[in-house]
């Protein structure tokens, strides 16, 4: 048995490994904070932890892992509790703080002391909570199609409606509500496989996770004052056609984080990191290189 595989088993990672050198891939489950968290670690080098949005999974970043790993990064993705392949007790199905604590625990278990942390949509507030708890664990921050403002009254009702619909009709009922904002109309029409991919991810979530995540988004605090405390290199990555958190919110974050960079991806909606992955990968790598994050 290979030494790396033996070590994984000794640590209780339940990991499967494939490839070598820069393409090394490790995948498994970690029991943390009462949940069983699925993770994927791809590549070697500077750690980059990517946090997905609602109600998706780490597979949102399926088109980013290879490119970022090939450039010298160890790309780690997790499924938040109750999403993707991760599980958790229904009574403890999640909050922004819980998701943040889970992510920090995964870093601990994988031996990652510091990382570039990227959060898409709900992953942004999760990254904020991680930074509040442990700023010393951050090499840099990537805010992807996310927001620092609290939910408006209208947005609060939208998220609570999502929770109610998931409870009544199941996770699959959210596909129609979400996909129209995740992908542009052109992509949904001309690239049906992309729509099918995200549809399958949405369907994987548990009802408890759908409810918990929606409530977390509806009740999130105002992070705008907190932005001025961020002292690591930060990339704000938005997209021109995002109807959930339009570019105005990205600009506001960039204006409040000293030294941060703003990039708006064309031809993409809320799931720009997936829809126009090539442009997103270039933006992340250009920013990381400019800040010597290697």
PDB file of C-alpha atoms in Angstrom:
ATOM      1  CA  UNK A   1       0.000   0.000   0.000  1.00  0.00           C
ATOM      2  CA  UNK A   2       1.322   3.447  -0.901  1.00  0.00           C
ATOM      3  CA  UNK A   3       2.449   5.623   1.981  1.00  0.00           C
ATOM      4  CA  UNK A   4       0.014   8.395   1.043  1.00  0.00           C
ATOM      5  CA  UNK A   5      -2.919   6.009   0.991  1.00  0.00           C
ATOM      6  CA  UNK A   6      -1.886   4.515   4.330  1.00  0.00           C
ATOM      7  CA  UNK A   7      -1.654   8.004   5.839  1.00  0.00           C
ATOM      8  CA  UNK A   8      -5.098   8.874   4.534  1.00  0.00           C
ATOM      9  CA  UNK A   9      -6.578   5.772   6.117  1.00  0.00           C
ATOM     10  CA  UNK A  10      -4.780   6.452   9.398  1.00  0.00           C
ATOM     11  CA  UNK A  11      -6.269   9.940   9.453  1.00  0.00           C
ATOM     12  CA  UNK A  12      -9.741   8.556   8.778  1.00  0.00           C
ATOM     13  CA  UNK A  13     -10.037  10.466   5.532  1.00  0.00           C
ATOM     14  CA  UNK A  14     -11.690   7.645   3.624  1.00  0.00           C
ATOM     15  CA  UNK A  15      -9.778   9.024   0.654  1.00  0.00           C
ATOM     16  CA  UNK A  16      -9.282   7.816  -2.876  1.00  0.00           C
ATOM     17  CA  UNK A  17      -6.206   9.117  -4.681  1.00  0.00           C
ATOM     18  CA  UNK A  18      -5.374   9.238  -8.359  1.00  0.00           C
ATOM     19  CA  UNK A  19      -2.775  10.798 -10.598  1.00  0.00           C
ATOM     20  CA  UNK A  20       0.578  12.174  -9.672  1.00  0.00           C
ATOM     21  CA  UNK A  21       2.520  15.369  -9.308  1.00  0.00           C
ATOM     22  CA  UNK A  22       0.472  18.460 -10.189  1.00  0.00           C
ATOM     23  CA  UNK A  23      -2.580  16.371 -11.132  1.00  0.00           C
ATOM     24  CA  UNK A  24      -2.802  14.487  -7.821  1.00  0.00           C
ATOM     25  CA  UNK A  25      -6.397  14.124  -6.709  1.00  0.00           C
ATOM     26  CA  UNK A  26      -7.653  13.073  -3.312  1.00  0.00           C
ATOM     27  CA  UNK A  27     -11.330  12.602  -2.533  1.00  0.00           C
ATOM     28  CA  UNK A  28     -13.119  11.383   0.557  1.00  0.00           C
ATOM     29  CA  UNK A  29     -15.128  12.194   3.656  1.00  0.00           C
ATOM     30  CA  UNK A  30     -14.229  13.848   6.949  1.00  0.00           C
ATOM     31  CA  UNK A  31     -16.247  13.595  10.153  1.00  0.00           C
ATOM     32  CA  UNK A  32     -16.245  17.106  11.604  1.00  0.00           C
ATOM     33  CA  UNK A  33     -18.550  18.897  14.038  1.00  0.00           C
ATOM     34  CA  UNK A  34     -21.149  16.127  13.890  1.00  0.00           C
ATOM     35  CA  UNK A  35     -21.339  16.166  10.072  1.00  0.00           C
ATOM     36  CA  UNK A  36     -19.769  13.993   7.386  1.00  0.00           C
ATOM     37  CA  UNK A  37     -18.193  16.363   4.876  1.00  0.00           C
ATOM     38  CA  UNK A  38     -17.282  15.326   1.353  1.00  0.00           C
ATOM     39  CA  UNK A  39     -14.182  16.971  -0.078  1.00  0.00           C
ATOM     40  CA  UNK A  40     -11.978  16.900  -3.166  1.00  0.00           C
ATOM     41  CA  UNK A  41      -8.340  17.997  -3.147  1.00  0.00           C
ATOM     42  CA  UNK A  42      -6.718  18.446  -6.552  1.00  0.00           C
ATOM     43  CA  UNK A  43      -3.108  19.317  -7.281  1.00  0.00           C
ATOM     44  CA  UNK A  44      -0.167  20.370  -5.170  1.00  0.00           C
ATOM     45  CA  UNK A  45       1.155  23.750  -4.120  1.00  0.00           C
ATOM     46  CA  UNK A  46      -0.489  26.772  -2.519  1.00  0.00           C
ATOM     47  CA  UNK A  47      -3.839  25.710  -1.021  1.00  0.00           C
ATOM     48  CA  UNK A  48      -6.991  27.275  -2.462  1.00  0.00           C
ATOM     49  CA  UNK A  49     -10.254  26.409  -0.678  1.00  0.00           C
ATOM     50  CA  UNK A  50     -13.401  27.062  -2.734  1.00  0.00           C
ATOM     51  CA  UNK A  51     -16.835  27.282  -1.077  1.00  0.00           C
ATOM     52  CA  UNK A  52     -19.997  26.777  -3.096  1.00  0.00           C
ATOM     53  CA  UNK A  53     -23.279  28.652  -2.977  1.00  0.00           C
ATOM     54  CA  UNK A  54     -26.890  27.692  -2.362  1.00  0.00           C
ATOM     55  CA  UNK A  55     -28.044  24.958  -2.948  1.00  0.00           C
ATOM     56  CA  UNK A  56     -25.112  23.537  -4.883  1.00  0.00           C
ATOM     57  CA  UNK A  57     -22.018  21.466  -4.065  1.00  0.00           C
ATOM     58  CA  UNK A  58     -18.277  21.469  -4.588  1.00  0.00           C
ATOM     59  CA  UNK A  59     -18.911  20.187  -8.116  1.00  0.00           C
ATOM     60  CA  UNK A  60     -19.770  23.776  -9.031  1.00  0.00           C
ATOM     61  CA  UNK A  61     -15.976  24.119  -9.351  1.00  0.00           C
ATOM     62  CA  UNK A  62     -15.516  21.067 -11.592  1.00  0.00           C
ATOM     63  CA  UNK A  63     -14.235  23.310 -14.403  1.00  0.00           C
ATOM     64  CA  UNK A  64     -11.808  25.189 -12.180  1.00  0.00           C
ATOM     65  CA  UNK A  65      -9.908  22.421 -10.411  1.00  0.00           C
ATOM     66  CA  UNK A  66      -7.722  21.261 -13.306  1.00  0.00           C
ATOM     67  CA  UNK A  67      -6.747  24.719 -14.549  1.00  0.00           C
ATOM     68  CA  UNK A  68      -5.921  26.061 -11.093  1.00  0.00           C
ATOM     69  CA  UNK A  69      -4.114  22.876 -10.059  1.00  0.00           C
ATOM     70  CA  UNK A  70      -2.046  22.936 -13.257  1.00  0.00           C
ATOM     71  CA  UNK A  71      -0.934  26.463 -12.351  1.00  0.00           C
ATOM     72  CA  UNK A  72       0.523  25.283  -9.050  1.00  0.00           C
ATOM     73  CA  UNK A  73      -2.371  25.341  -6.589  1.00  0.00           C
ATOM     74  CA  UNK A  74      -3.867  22.684  -4.367  1.00  0.00           C
ATOM     75  CA  UNK A  75      -7.572  23.207  -5.021  1.00  0.00           C
ATOM     76  CA  UNK A  76      -9.834  21.983  -2.229  1.00  0.00           C
ATOM     77  CA  UNK A  77     -13.610  21.929  -2.555  1.00  0.00           C
ATOM     78  CA  UNK A  78     -16.153  20.824   0.020  1.00  0.00           C
ATOM     79  CA  UNK A  79     -19.850  20.055  -0.002  1.00  0.00           C
ATOM     80  CA  UNK A  80     -21.424  21.990   2.865  1.00  0.00           C
ATOM     81  CA  UNK A  81     -23.360  19.799   5.269  1.00  0.00           C
ATOM     82  CA  UNK A  82     -26.514  18.452   3.647  1.00  0.00           C
ATOM     83  CA  UNK A  83     -25.416  19.400   0.122  1.00  0.00           C
ATOM     84  CA  UNK A  84     -23.851  17.193  -2.543  1.00  0.00           C
ATOM     85  CA  UNK A  85     -22.508  14.072  -0.847  1.00  0.00           C
ATOM     86  CA  UNK A  86     -22.191  15.575   2.643  1.00  0.00           C
ATOM     87  CA  UNK A  87     -24.576  14.617   5.420  1.00  0.00           C
ATOM     88  CA  UNK A  88     -25.555  16.002   8.814  1.00  0.00           C
ATOM     89  CA  UNK A  89     -28.258  15.500  11.430  1.00  0.00           C
ATOM     90  CA  UNK A  90     -31.450  17.292  10.423  1.00  0.00           C
ATOM     91  CA  UNK A  91     -31.458  19.041  13.792  1.00  0.00           C
ATOM     92  CA  UNK A  92     -28.064  20.574  13.016  1.00  0.00           C
ATOM     93  CA  UNK A  93     -28.414  21.218   9.316  1.00  0.00           C
ATOM     94  CA  UNK A  94     -26.414  24.403   9.081  1.00  0.00           C
ATOM     95  CA  UNK A  95     -25.864  28.128   9.491  1.00  0.00           C
ATOM     96  CA  UNK A  96     -23.206  30.497   8.176  1.00  0.00           C
ATOM     97  CA  UNK A  97     -21.174  29.984  11.345  1.00  0.00           C
ATOM     98  CA  UNK A  98     -21.583  26.216  11.193  1.00  0.00           C
ATOM     99  CA  UNK A  99     -20.512  26.066   7.547  1.00  0.00           C
ATOM    100  CA  UNK A 100     -17.493  28.251   8.381  1.00  0.00           C
ATOM    101  CA  UNK A 101     -16.498  26.036  11.308  1.00  0.00           C
ATOM    102  CA  UNK A 102     -16.834  22.964   9.098  1.00  0.00           C
ATOM    103  CA  UNK A 103     -14.541  24.499   6.471  1.00  0.00           C
ATOM    104  CA  UNK A 104     -11.912  25.430   9.060  1.00  0.00           C
ATOM    105  CA  UNK A 105     -12.100  21.901  10.480  1.00  0.00           C
ATOM    106  CA  UNK A 106     -11.561  20.445   7.002  1.00  0.00           C
ATOM    107  CA  UNK A 107      -8.468  22.614   6.640  1.00  0.00           C
ATOM    108  CA  UNK A 108      -7.229  21.265   9.984  1.00  0.00           C
ATOM    109  CA  UNK A 109      -7.840  17.646   9.021  1.00  0.00           C
ATOM    110  CA  UNK A 110      -6.096  18.093   5.662  1.00  0.00           C
ATOM    111  CA  UNK A 111      -3.097  19.761   7.275  1.00  0.00           C
ATOM    112  CA  UNK A 112      -3.714  23.131   5.632  1.00  0.00           C
ATOM    113  CA  UNK A 113      -2.546  25.959   7.861  1.00  0.00           C
ATOM    114  CA  UNK A 114      -3.276  28.777   5.420  1.00  0.00           C
ATOM    115  CA  UNK A 115      -5.173  29.040   2.158  1.00  0.00           C
ATOM    116  CA  UNK A 116      -6.585  31.346  -0.425  1.00  0.00           C
ATOM    117  CA  UNK A 117     -10.301  31.113   0.388  1.00  0.00           C
ATOM    118  CA  UNK A 118     -12.901  31.683  -2.320  1.00  0.00           C
ATOM    119  CA  UNK A 119     -16.634  31.833  -1.725  1.00  0.00           C
ATOM    120  CA  UNK A 120     -19.363  31.860  -4.373  1.00  0.00           C
ATOM    121  CA  UNK A 121     -22.735  33.429  -3.437  1.00  0.00           C
ATOM    122  CA  UNK A 122     -23.564  31.929   0.006  1.00  0.00           C
ATOM    123  CA  UNK A 123     -19.903  30.932   0.126  1.00  0.00           C
ATOM    124  CA  UNK A 124     -19.014  34.625   0.445  1.00  0.00           C
ATOM    125  CA  UNK A 125     -20.673  35.141   3.841  1.00  0.00           C
ATOM    126  CA  UNK A 126     -19.229  31.780   4.908  1.00  0.00           C
ATOM    127  CA  UNK A 127     -15.750  33.072   4.011  1.00  0.00           C
ATOM    128  CA  UNK A 128     -16.479  36.273   5.973  1.00  0.00           C
ATOM    129  CA  UNK A 129     -17.343  34.171   9.030  1.00  0.00           C
ATOM    130  CA  UNK A 130     -14.142  32.170   8.569  1.00  0.00           C
ATOM    131  CA  UNK A 131     -12.107  35.369   8.396  1.00  0.00           C
ATOM    132  CA  UNK A 132     -13.796  36.731  11.535  1.00  0.00           C
ATOM    133  CA  UNK A 133     -12.912  33.550  13.406  1.00  0.00           C
ATOM    134  CA  UNK A 134      -9.417  32.943  12.029  1.00  0.00           C
ATOM    135  CA  UNK A 135      -7.940  35.689   9.827  1.00  0.00           C
ATOM    136  CA  UNK A 136      -4.504  34.137  10.255  1.00  0.00           C
ATOM    137  CA  UNK A 137      -5.631  31.172   8.147  1.00  0.00           C
ATOM    138  CA  UNK A 138      -6.055  33.356   5.027  1.00  0.00           C
ATOM    139  CA  UNK A 139      -3.467  33.949   2.317  1.00  0.00           C
ATOM    140  CA  UNK A 140      -6.022  35.722   0.166  1.00  0.00           C
ATOM    141  CA  UNK A 141      -9.760  36.043  -0.435  1.00  0.00           C
ATOM    142  CA  UNK A 142     -11.830  35.593  -3.599  1.00  0.00           C
ATOM    143  CA  UNK A 143     -15.427  36.829  -3.465  1.00  0.00           C
ATOM    144  CA  UNK A 144     -17.369  35.232  -6.319  1.00  0.00           C
ATOM    145  CA  UNK A 145     -20.825  36.509  -7.321  1.00  0.00           C
ATOM    146  CA  UNK A 146     -21.586  37.298  -3.720  1.00  0.00           C
ATOM    147  CA  UNK A 147     -22.659  40.172  -1.486  1.00  0.00           C
ATOM    148  CA  UNK A 148     -21.812  41.895   1.789  1.00  0.00           C
ATOM    149  CA  UNK A 149     -25.176  43.599   2.288  1.00  0.00           C
ATOM    150  CA  UNK A 150     -27.851  42.068   4.499  1.00  0.00           C
ATOM    151  CA  UNK A 151     -30.893  40.659   2.730  1.00  0.00           C
ATOM    152  CA  UNK A 152     -33.470  43.253   1.803  1.00  0.00           C
ATOM    153  CA  UNK A 153     -37.107  42.674   2.749  1.00  0.00           C
ATOM    154  CA  UNK A 154     -37.821  41.394  -0.762  1.00  0.00           C
ATOM    155  CA  UNK A 155     -34.819  39.063  -0.718  1.00  0.00           C
ATOM    156  CA  UNK A 156     -35.768  37.747   2.726  1.00  0.00           C
ATOM    157  CA  UNK A 157     -39.154  36.695   1.362  1.00  0.00           C
ATOM    158  CA  UNK A 158     -37.538  35.055  -1.667  1.00  0.00           C
ATOM    159  CA  UNK A 159     -35.291  32.875   0.513  1.00  0.00           C
ATOM    160  CA  UNK A 160     -38.103  31.969   2.884  1.00  0.00           C
ATOM    161  CA  UNK A 161     -40.194  31.058  -0.121  1.00  0.00           C
ATOM    162  CA  UNK A 162     -37.399  28.760  -1.280  1.00  0.00           C
ATOM    163  CA  UNK A 163     -37.366  27.085   2.116  1.00  0.00           C
ATOM    164  CA  UNK A 164     -41.116  26.595   2.075  1.00  0.00           C
ATOM    165  CA  UNK A 165     -41.118  25.238  -1.477  1.00  0.00           C
ATOM    166  CA  UNK A 166     -38.330  22.759  -0.701  1.00  0.00           C
ATOM    167  CA  UNK A 167     -40.197  21.609   2.413  1.00  0.00           C
ATOM    168  CA  UNK A 168     -43.441  21.143   0.502  1.00  0.00           C
ATOM    169  CA  UNK A 169     -42.283  19.793  -2.852  1.00  0.00           C
ATOM    170  CA  UNK A 170     -38.699  18.634  -2.336  1.00  0.00           C
ATOM    171  CA  UNK A 171     -35.277  19.919  -3.466  1.00  0.00           C
ATOM    172  CA  UNK A 172     -36.003  19.242  -7.138  1.00  0.00           C
ATOM    173  CA  UNK A 173     -38.718  21.902  -7.033  1.00  0.00           C
ATOM    174  CA  UNK A 174     -36.064  24.625  -6.675  1.00  0.00           C
ATOM    175  CA  UNK A 175     -34.492  23.926 -10.066  1.00  0.00           C
ATOM    176  CA  UNK A 176     -36.847  26.163 -12.009  1.00  0.00           C
ATOM    177  CA  UNK A 177     -36.546  28.958  -9.473  1.00  0.00           C
ATOM    178  CA  UNK A 178     -32.742  28.936  -9.513  1.00  0.00           C
ATOM    179  CA  UNK A 179     -31.552  27.898 -12.952  1.00  0.00           C
ATOM    180  CA  UNK A 180     -32.919  31.000 -14.662  1.00  0.00           C
ATOM    181  CA  UNK A 181     -30.548  33.068 -12.512  1.00  0.00           C
ATOM    182  CA  UNK A 182     -27.604  30.655 -12.463  1.00  0.00           C
ATOM    183  CA  UNK A 183     -27.124  30.610 -16.255  1.00  0.00           C
ATOM    184  CA  UNK A 184     -27.852  33.116 -18.993  1.00  0.00           C
ATOM    185  CA  UNK A 185     -30.683  32.421 -21.406  1.00  0.00           C
ATOM    186  CA  UNK A 186     -28.165  31.841 -24.184  1.00  0.00           C
ATOM    187  CA  UNK A 187     -26.391  29.140 -22.203  1.00  0.00           C
ATOM    188  CA  UNK A 188     -29.621  27.429 -21.158  1.00  0.00           C
ATOM    189  CA  UNK A 189     -30.695  27.371 -24.802  1.00  0.00           C
ATOM    190  CA  UNK A 190     -27.437  26.479 -26.522  1.00  0.00           C
ATOM    191  CA  UNK A 191     -25.659  24.411 -23.866  1.00  0.00           C
ATOM    192  CA  UNK A 192     -28.332  22.171 -22.324  1.00  0.00           C
ATOM    193  CA  UNK A 193     -25.677  19.936 -20.766  1.00  0.00           C
ATOM    194  CA  UNK A 194     -24.636  22.854 -18.526  1.00  0.00           C
ATOM    195  CA  UNK A 195     -28.200  23.263 -17.328  1.00  0.00           C
ATOM    196  CA  UNK A 196     -28.496  19.520 -16.719  1.00  0.00           C
ATOM    197  CA  UNK A 197     -25.247  19.504 -14.717  1.00  0.00           C
ATOM    198  CA  UNK A 198     -26.418  22.219 -12.322  1.00  0.00           C
ATOM    199  CA  UNK A 199     -29.891  20.687 -12.161  1.00  0.00           C
ATOM    200  CA  UNK A 200     -28.442  17.425 -10.886  1.00  0.00           C
ATOM    201  CA  UNK A 201     -26.427  19.258  -8.237  1.00  0.00           C
ATOM    202  CA  UNK A 202     -29.486  21.130  -6.958  1.00  0.00           C
ATOM    203  CA  UNK A 203     -31.415  17.874  -6.683  1.00  0.00           C
ATOM    204  CA  UNK A 204     -28.737  16.330  -4.439  1.00  0.00           C
ATOM    205  CA  UNK A 205     -29.397  18.642  -1.492  1.00  0.00           C
ATOM    206  CA  UNK A 206     -31.497  17.506   1.441  1.00  0.00           C
ATOM    207  CA  UNK A 207     -34.663  19.339   2.418  1.00  0.00           C
ATOM    208  CA  UNK A 208     -33.096  20.227   5.771  1.00  0.00           C
ATOM    209  CA  UNK A 209     -30.090  21.775   4.013  1.00  0.00           C
ATOM    210  CA  UNK A 210     -32.307  23.718   1.610  1.00  0.00           C
ATOM    211  CA  UNK A 211     -34.230  25.163   4.539  1.00  0.00           C
ATOM    212  CA  UNK A 212     -31.134  25.899   6.635  1.00  0.00           C
ATOM    213  CA  UNK A 213     -29.266  27.576   3.775  1.00  0.00           C
ATOM    214  CA  UNK A 214     -32.257  29.697   2.777  1.00  0.00           C
ATOM    215  CA  UNK A 215     -32.743  30.834   6.366  1.00  0.00           C
ATOM    216  CA  UNK A 216     -29.027  31.634   6.658  1.00  0.00           C
ATOM    217  CA  UNK A 217     -29.227  33.844   3.576  1.00  0.00           C
ATOM    218  CA  UNK A 218     -32.436  35.517   4.700  1.00  0.00           C
ATOM    219  CA  UNK A 219     -31.020  36.432   8.108  1.00  0.00           C
ATOM    220  CA  UNK A 220     -27.376  37.156   7.211  1.00  0.00           C
ATOM    221  CA  UNK A 221     -25.824  40.168   8.947  1.00  0.00           C
ATOM    222  CA  UNK A 222     -24.551  43.339   7.360  1.00  0.00           C
ATOM    223  CA  UNK A 223     -20.926  42.605   6.439  1.00  0.00           C
ATOM    224  CA  UNK A 224     -20.235  45.984   4.802  1.00  0.00           C
ATOM    225  CA  UNK A 225     -18.584  47.524   7.917  1.00  0.00           C
ATOM    226  CA  UNK A 226     -16.551  44.325   8.305  1.00  0.00           C
ATOM    227  CA  UNK A 227     -15.042  44.681   4.818  1.00  0.00           C
ATOM    228  CA  UNK A 228     -12.684  47.417   6.012  1.00  0.00           C
ATOM    229  CA  UNK A 229     -11.051  44.927   8.398  1.00  0.00           C
ATOM    230  CA  UNK A 230      -9.937  42.589   5.598  1.00  0.00           C
ATOM    231  CA  UNK A 231      -6.157  42.813   5.302  1.00  0.00           C
ATOM    232  CA  UNK A 232      -5.303  40.092   2.792  1.00  0.00           C
ATOM    233  CA  UNK A 233      -5.186  40.388  -1.013  1.00  0.00           C
ATOM    234  CA  UNK A 234      -8.761  40.204  -2.269  1.00  0.00           C
ATOM    235  CA  UNK A 235     -10.321  39.582  -5.656  1.00  0.00           C
ATOM    236  CA  UNK A 236     -13.960  40.510  -6.184  1.00  0.00           C
ATOM    237  CA  UNK A 237     -15.192  38.407  -9.072  1.00  0.00           C
ATOM    238  CA  UNK A 238     -18.641  39.267 -10.408  1.00  0.00           C
ATOM    239  CA  UNK A 239     -20.414  38.926 -13.726  1.00  0.00           C
ATOM    240  CA  UNK A 240     -22.137  41.316 -16.040  1.00  0.00           C
ATOM    241  CA  UNK A 241     -25.418  39.402 -16.242  1.00  0.00           C
ATOM    242  CA  UNK A 242     -25.790  38.348 -12.608  1.00  0.00           C
ATOM    243  CA  UNK A 243     -29.419  39.038 -11.623  1.00  0.00           C
ATOM    244  CA  UNK A 244     -29.084  37.690  -8.066  1.00  0.00           C
ATOM    245  CA  UNK A 245     -26.233  39.941  -6.907  1.00  0.00           C
ATOM    246  CA  UNK A 246     -25.654  42.381  -9.800  1.00  0.00           C
ATOM    247  CA  UNK A 247     -22.318  44.131 -10.457  1.00  0.00           C
ATOM    248  CA  UNK A 248     -23.264  47.068  -8.231  1.00  0.00           C
ATOM    249  CA  UNK A 249     -22.804  44.834  -5.179  1.00  0.00           C
ATOM    250  CA  UNK A 250     -19.416  43.653  -6.429  1.00  0.00           C
ATOM    251  CA  UNK A 251     -18.287  47.255  -6.911  1.00  0.00           C
ATOM    252  CA  UNK A 252     -19.426  48.139  -3.391  1.00  0.00           C
ATOM    253  CA  UNK A 253     -17.339  45.330  -1.908  1.00  0.00           C
ATOM    254  CA  UNK A 254     -14.289  46.321  -3.955  1.00  0.00           C
ATOM    255  CA  UNK A 255     -14.609  49.946  -2.827  1.00  0.00           C
ATOM    256  CA  UNK A 256     -14.671  48.886   0.824  1.00  0.00           C
ATOM    257  CA  UNK A 257     -11.748  46.417   0.781  1.00  0.00           C
ATOM    258  CA  UNK A 258      -8.419  48.204   0.624  1.00  0.00           C
ATOM    259  CA  UNK A 259      -6.272  47.203  -2.344  1.00  0.00           C
ATOM    260  CA  UNK A 260      -8.824  44.755  -3.751  1.00  0.00           C
ATOM    261  CA  UNK A 261      -9.309  44.058  -7.446  1.00  0.00           C
ATOM    262  CA  UNK A 262     -12.659  43.881  -9.274  1.00  0.00           C
ATOM    263  CA  UNK A 263     -13.201  41.709 -12.353  1.00  0.00           C
ATOM    264  CA  UNK A 264     -16.592  41.396 -14.057  1.00  0.00           C
ATOM    265  CA  UNK A 265     -16.957  38.349 -16.293  1.00  0.00           C
ATOM    266  CA  UNK A 266     -18.915  38.888 -19.525  1.00  0.00           C
ATOM    267  CA  UNK A 267     -21.475  36.461 -20.899  1.00  0.00           C
ATOM    268  CA  UNK A 268     -22.268  34.864 -17.566  1.00  0.00           C
ATOM    269  CA  UNK A 269     -24.951  35.014 -14.897  1.00  0.00           C
ATOM    270  CA  UNK A 270     -24.817  34.038 -11.203  1.00  0.00           C
ATOM    271  CA  UNK A 271     -22.846  30.805 -11.713  1.00  0.00           C
ATOM    272  CA  UNK A 272     -20.125  32.584 -13.709  1.00  0.00           C
ATOM    273  CA  UNK A 273     -17.397  30.430 -12.147  1.00  0.00           C
ATOM    274  CA  UNK A 274     -18.990  27.500 -14.007  1.00  0.00           C
ATOM    275  CA  UNK A 275     -20.628  29.170 -17.013  1.00  0.00           C
ATOM    276  CA  UNK A 276     -17.507  31.037 -18.138  1.00  0.00           C
ATOM    277  CA  UNK A 277     -14.906  29.037 -16.253  1.00  0.00           C
ATOM    278  CA  UNK A 278     -12.044  29.966 -18.604  1.00  0.00           C
ATOM    279  CA  UNK A 279     -12.473  33.680 -17.909  1.00  0.00           C
ATOM    280  CA  UNK A 280     -12.898  33.045 -14.176  1.00  0.00           C
ATOM    281  CA  UNK A 281      -9.755  30.910 -14.038  1.00  0.00           C
ATOM    282  CA  UNK A 282      -7.742  33.574 -15.869  1.00  0.00           C
ATOM    283  CA  UNK A 283      -8.960  36.278 -13.510  1.00  0.00           C
ATOM    284  CA  UNK A 284      -8.076  34.239 -10.418  1.00  0.00           C
ATOM    285  CA  UNK A 285      -4.632  33.278 -11.708  1.00  0.00           C
ATOM    286  CA  UNK A 286      -3.782  36.811 -12.894  1.00  0.00           C
ATOM    287  CA  UNK A 287      -4.749  38.219  -9.494  1.00  0.00           C
ATOM    288  CA  UNK A 288      -2.920  35.497  -7.570  1.00  0.00           C
ATOM    289  CA  UNK A 289       0.273  36.003  -9.570  1.00  0.00           C
ATOM    290  CA  UNK A 290       0.093  39.777  -9.193  1.00  0.00           C
ATOM    291  CA  UNK A 291      -0.049  39.284  -5.410  1.00  0.00           C
ATOM    292  CA  UNK A 292       2.671  36.608  -5.306  1.00  0.00           C
ATOM    293  CA  UNK A 293       0.222  34.060  -3.913  1.00  0.00           C
ATOM    294  CA  UNK A 294       2.242  31.011  -4.913  1.00  0.00           C
TER     295      UNK A 294
END
